[in-house]
């Protein structure tokens, strides 16, 4: 299987694939009977290396994705927009229909600021 940048996109190696490659290479270069089981020191070192290399593959995949409109976010998306001349617009207000649940006797006059239940950062100003 091809890994890295391919004609169909980016293919990252998994930790298990990296581990299998390490074991195969050690057996080819050192000894065909080399014990690489996880209970052995070599197997433990292989697991450490495979996890670290797996993180590198994950980061490589993230860098690749950051170069695409669908995979980029934040600053990476701004960079892609600058290349194409489509700069990000600033935040805009939205108009939504919402339901406000009030306790008995409470009111919600026009101009009240209400927040989403469970996320106070999502706020709306009532128009009616």
PDB file of N, CA, C and O in Angstrom, residues 4-5 33 41 61 67 75 81 113-115:
ATOM      1  N   UNK A   4       1.491   8.333   2.509  1.00  0.00           N
ATOM      2  CA  UNK A   4       1.848   9.714   2.262  1.00  0.00           C
ATOM      3  C   UNK A   4       0.903  10.312   1.240  1.00  0.00           C
ATOM      4  O   UNK A   4      -0.263   9.931   1.159  1.00  0.00           O
ATOM      5  N   UNK A   5       1.400  11.234   0.443  1.00  0.00           N
ATOM      6  CA  UNK A   5       0.575  11.881  -0.579  1.00  0.00           C
ATOM      7  C   UNK A   5       0.443  10.917  -1.761  1.00  0.00           C
ATOM      8  O   UNK A   5       1.438  10.483  -2.332  1.00  0.00           O
ATOM      9  N   UNK A  33      14.727 -14.969  13.837  1.00  0.00           N
ATOM     10  CA  UNK A  33      14.124 -15.511  15.061  1.00  0.00           C
ATOM     11  C   UNK A  33      14.124 -14.488  16.204  1.00  0.00           C
ATOM     12  O   UNK A  33      13.868 -14.845  17.346  1.00  0.00           O
ATOM     13  N   UNK A  41      12.066  -6.540  25.794  1.00  0.00           N
ATOM     14  CA  UNK A  41      12.568  -5.158  25.683  1.00  0.00           C
ATOM     15  C   UNK A  41      12.494  -4.593  24.262  1.00  0.00           C
ATOM     16  O   UNK A  41      12.096  -3.444  24.069  1.00  0.00           O
ATOM     17  N   UNK A  61      -0.642  14.275   8.223  1.00  0.00           N
ATOM     18  CA  UNK A  61      -1.979  14.267   7.643  1.00  0.00           C
ATOM     19  C   UNK A  61      -2.696  15.589   7.925  1.00  0.00           C
ATOM     20  O   UNK A  61      -3.383  16.133   7.056  1.00  0.00           O
ATOM     21  N   UNK A  67      -3.975  22.253   3.840  1.00  0.00           N
ATOM     22  CA  UNK A  67      -3.776  22.849   2.526  1.00  0.00           C
ATOM     23  C   UNK A  67      -4.996  22.760   1.627  1.00  0.00           C
ATOM     24  O   UNK A  67      -4.935  23.131   0.467  1.00  0.00           O
ATOM     25  N   UNK A  75      -6.282  29.874  10.957  1.00  0.00           N
ATOM     26  CA  UNK A  75      -5.238  30.574  10.213  1.00  0.00           C
ATOM     27  C   UNK A  75      -4.937  29.895   8.883  1.00  0.00           C
ATOM     28  O   UNK A  75      -4.702  30.558   7.873  1.00  0.00           O
ATOM     29  N   UNK A  81      -7.382  31.297   1.633  1.00  0.00           N
ATOM     30  CA  UNK A  81      -8.183  32.404   1.117  1.00  0.00           C
ATOM     31  C   UNK A  81      -7.330  33.505   0.512  1.00  0.00           C
ATOM     32  O   UNK A  81      -7.678  34.073  -0.523  1.00  0.00           O
ATOM     33  N   UNK A 113     -31.501  40.032  26.271  1.00  0.00           N
ATOM     34  CA  UNK A 113     -30.444  39.122  25.833  1.00  0.00           C
ATOM     35  C   UNK A 113     -30.711  37.773  26.487  1.00  0.00           C
ATOM     36  O   UNK A 113     -30.810  37.681  27.713  1.00  0.00           O
ATOM     37  N   UNK A 114     -30.881  36.748  25.645  1.00  0.00           N
ATOM     38  CA  UNK A 114     -31.129  35.400  26.143  1.00  0.00           C
ATOM     39  C   UNK A 114     -29.995  34.496  25.671  1.00  0.00           C
ATOM     40  O   UNK A 114     -29.378  34.735  24.638  1.00  0.00           O
ATOM     41  N   UNK A 115     -29.693  33.466  26.453  1.00  0.00           N
ATOM     42  CA  UNK A 115     -28.589  32.557  26.125  1.00  0.00           C
ATOM     43  C   UNK A 115     -29.116  31.145  25.921  1.00  0.00           C
ATOM     44  O   UNK A 115     -30.162  30.762  26.457  1.00  0.00           O
TER      45      UNK A 115
END
